[in-house]
C-alpha atoms as a PDB file:
ATOM      1  CA  MET A   1      36.721  33.118-180.090  1.00  0.00           C
ATOM      2  CA  LEU A   2      38.869  35.579-178.144  1.00  0.00           C
ATOM      3  CA  GLU A   3      41.919  33.326-178.150  1.00  0.00           C
ATOM      4  CA  GLU A   4      43.647  35.399-180.822  1.00  0.00           C
ATOM      5  CA  LEU A   5      43.317  38.424-178.526  1.00  0.00           C
ATOM      6  CA  HIS A   6      44.597  36.722-175.373  1.00  0.00           C
ATOM      7  CA  ASP A   7      47.432  39.219-174.908  1.00  0.00           C
ATOM      8  CA  ILE A   8      45.029  42.114-174.302  1.00  0.00           C
ATOM      9  CA  PHE A   9      43.339  40.299-171.376  1.00  0.00           C
ATOM     10  CA  ASP A  10      44.748  39.546-167.937  1.00  0.00           C
ATOM     11  CA  ASP A  11      44.686  36.101-166.316  1.00  0.00           C
ATOM     12  CA  ASN A  12      41.187  36.769-164.951  1.00  0.00           C
ATOM     13  CA  GLY A  13      39.683  37.716-168.307  1.00  0.00           C
ATOM     14  CA  PHE A  14      39.648  41.487-167.814  1.00  0.00           C
ATOM     15  CA  LEU A  15      40.787  43.795-170.582  1.00  0.00           C
ATOM     16  CA  VAL A  16      44.196  45.205-169.643  1.00  0.00           C
ATOM     17  CA  ASP A  17      43.672  48.604-171.275  1.00  0.00           C
ATOM     18  CA  PRO A  18      40.159  50.076-171.694  1.00  0.00           C
ATOM     19  CA  ASP A  19      41.373  51.859-174.848  1.00  0.00           C
ATOM     20  CA  PHE A  20      41.446  48.490-176.642  1.00  0.00           C
ATOM     21  CA  TRP A  21      37.660  48.223-176.214  1.00  0.00           C
ATOM     22  CA  ASP A  22      35.040  48.832-178.860  1.00  0.00           C
ATOM     23  CA  ARG A  23      31.456  47.694-179.273  1.00  0.00           C
ATOM     24  CA  ASP A  24      32.422  44.783-181.518  1.00  0.00           C
ATOM     25  CA  LEU A  25      34.791  43.491-178.840  1.00  0.00           C
ATOM     26  CA  ALA A  26      31.996  43.925-176.264  1.00  0.00           C
ATOM     27  CA  LEU A  27      29.766  41.680-178.361  1.00  0.00           C
ATOM     28  CA  ARG A  28      32.515  39.054-178.549  1.00  0.00           C
ATOM     29  CA  ILE A  29      33.171  39.202-174.795  1.00  0.00           C
ATOM     30  CA  ALA A  30      29.447  38.966-174.052  1.00  0.00           C
ATOM     31  CA  ASP A  31      29.114  35.949-176.323  1.00  0.00           C
ATOM     32  CA  GLN A  32      32.076  34.286-174.620  1.00  0.00           C
ATOM     33  CA  LEU A  33      30.331  34.856-171.273  1.00  0.00           C
ATOM     34  CA  GLY A  34      27.077  33.341-172.552  1.00  0.00           C
ATOM     35  CA  ILE A  35      25.258  36.632-173.106  1.00  0.00           C
ATOM     36  CA  ARG A  36      23.895  36.140-176.597  1.00  0.00           C
ATOM     37  CA  GLU A  37      22.398  39.565-177.220  1.00  0.00           C
ATOM     38  CA  LEU A  38      23.058  43.072-175.945  1.00  0.00           C
ATOM     39  CA  GLY A  39      19.939  45.224-175.888  1.00  0.00           C
ATOM     40  CA  ASP A  40      19.457  48.890-175.058  1.00  0.00           C
ATOM     41  CA  SER A  41      19.563  48.261-171.298  1.00  0.00           C
ATOM     42  CA  HIS A  42      22.834  46.338-171.631  1.00  0.00           C
ATOM     43  CA  TRP A  43      24.410  49.180-173.599  1.00  0.00           C
ATOM     44  CA  ALA A  44      23.135  51.753-171.085  1.00  0.00           C
ATOM     45  CA  VAL A  45      24.855  49.848-168.257  1.00  0.00           C
ATOM     46  CA  ILE A  46      28.031  49.364-170.311  1.00  0.00           C
ATOM     47  CA  ASP A  47      28.197  53.052-171.217  1.00  0.00           C
ATOM     48  CA  TYR A  48      27.538  54.045-167.591  1.00  0.00           C
ATOM     49  CA  LEU A  49      30.306  51.743-166.320  1.00  0.00           C
ATOM     50  CA  ARG A  50      32.807  53.008-168.872  1.00  0.00           C
ATOM     51  CA  ASP A  51      31.979  56.674-168.354  1.00  0.00           C
ATOM     52  CA  ASP A  52      32.118  56.325-164.583  1.00  0.00           C
ATOM     53  CA  PHE A  53      35.350  54.323-164.592  1.00  0.00           C
ATOM     54  CA  LEU A  54      37.112  56.659-167.019  1.00  0.00           C
ATOM     55  CA  THR A  55      36.094  59.587-164.803  1.00  0.00           C
ATOM     56  CA  ASN A  56      36.559  58.095-161.309  1.00  0.00           C
ATOM     57  CA  ALA A  57      38.752  54.976-161.854  1.00  0.00           C
ATOM     58  CA  THR A  58      36.628  52.938-159.424  1.00  0.00           C
ATOM     59  CA  PRO A  59      33.499  50.827-159.838  1.00  0.00           C
ATOM     60  CA  PRO A  60      30.227  52.529-158.910  1.00  0.00           C
ATOM     61  CA  LEU A  61      27.759  50.827-156.599  1.00  0.00           C
ATOM     62  CA  GLU A  62      25.531  48.399-158.440  1.00  0.00           C
ATOM     63  CA  GLU A  63      22.406  49.911-156.891  1.00  0.00           C
ATOM     64  CA  ASP A  64      23.447  53.381-158.064  1.00  0.00           C
ATOM     65  CA  ILE A  65      23.817  52.194-161.643  1.00  0.00           C
ATOM     66  CA  CYS A  66      20.397  50.576-161.716  1.00  0.00           C
ATOM     67  CA  ARG A  67      18.730  53.569-160.048  1.00  0.00           C
ATOM     68  CA  GLU A  68      20.487  56.167-162.234  1.00  0.00           C
ATOM     69  CA  LEU A  69      19.435  54.278-165.356  1.00  0.00           C
ATOM     70  CA  ASP A  70      15.893  53.734-164.066  1.00  0.00           C
ATOM     71  CA  LEU A  71      16.307  49.938-164.256  1.00  0.00           C
ATOM     72  CA  VAL A  72      15.216  47.259-161.806  1.00  0.00           C
ATOM     73  CA  GLU A  73      17.259  47.089-158.597  1.00  0.00           C
ATOM     74  CA  ASP A  74      19.183  43.953-159.591  1.00  0.00           C
ATOM     75  CA  CYS A  75      19.735  45.034-163.204  1.00  0.00           C
ATOM     76  CA  MET A  76      23.357  43.852-163.368  1.00  0.00           C
ATOM     77  CA  GLN A  77      22.385  40.362-162.254  1.00  0.00           C
ATOM     78  CA  ARG A  78      19.431  40.174-164.628  1.00  0.00           C
ATOM     79  CA  LEU A  79      21.252  41.590-167.643  1.00  0.00           C
ATOM     80  CA  PHE A  80      24.754  40.164-167.250  1.00  0.00           C
ATOM     81  CA  GLY A  81      24.570  37.500-164.576  1.00  0.00           C
ATOM     82  CA  GLY A  82      26.446  39.809-162.200  1.00  0.00           C
ATOM     83  CA  ALA A  83      28.666  42.838-161.948  1.00  0.00           C
ATOM     84  CA  ILE A  84      31.873  41.032-162.888  1.00  0.00           C
ATOM     85  CA  ALA A  85      30.460  40.009-166.256  1.00  0.00           C
ATOM     86  CA  ALA A  86      29.168  43.547-166.864  1.00  0.00           C
ATOM     87  CA  TRP A  87      32.597  44.966-165.991  1.00  0.00           C
ATOM     88  CA  LYS A  88      34.286  42.552-168.408  1.00  0.00           C
ATOM     89  CA  VAL A  89      31.849  43.303-171.254  1.00  0.00           C
ATOM     90  CA  ALA A  90      32.446  47.016-170.626  1.00  0.00           C
ATOM     91  CA  GLY A  91      36.125  46.330-171.298  1.00  0.00           C
ATOM     92  CA  LEU A  92      37.436  47.589-167.986  1.00  0.00           C
ATOM     93  CA  PRO A  93      40.520  46.373-166.117  1.00  0.00           C
ATOM     94  CA  ASP A  94      40.283  44.190-163.030  1.00  0.00           C
ATOM     95  CA  PRO A  95      39.019  46.349-160.133  1.00  0.00           C
ATOM     96  CA  GLN A  96      41.456  44.833-157.671  1.00  0.00           C
ATOM     97  CA  GLY A  97      41.553  45.203-153.913  1.00  0.00           C
ATOM     98  CA  ASP A  98      39.017  47.340-152.110  1.00  0.00           C
ATOM     99  CA  ALA A  99      37.328  48.327-155.367  1.00  0.00           C
ATOM    100  CA  ARG A 100      35.939  44.790-155.675  1.00  0.00           C
ATOM    101  CA  THR A 101      33.857  45.358-152.546  1.00  0.00           C
ATOM    102  CA  SER A 102      32.004  48.350-153.984  1.00  0.00           C
ATOM    103  CA  THR A 103      29.536  46.042-155.732  1.00  0.00           C
ATOM    104  CA  ARG A 104      28.050  42.778-154.554  1.00  0.00           C
ATOM    105  CA  ASP A 105      30.231  40.535-156.665  1.00  0.00           C
ATOM    106  CA  LEU A 106      33.087  42.599-158.059  1.00  0.00           C
END
């Protein structure tokens, strides 16, 4: 489904430039990852991730996201199957190096 857009993703499936992202692309990425529907909680996490990344350029702690959004403690796991999938659906570039350690599975 995303094959025609392969040049905007890196080898690990992360969007190279967050400016290429829109909600339609998020739906396509989610579907590719086996997430069939994005509800209000999904969009709240996605918006939080994007806003935080575009402001700070690093991933926030998973626990902070869930707490700030008043969601269950393991919200990223329950909603997306983990932080990496949430990060990909949010259309953010690969958080390489030390940034990967700021969440449980990024």
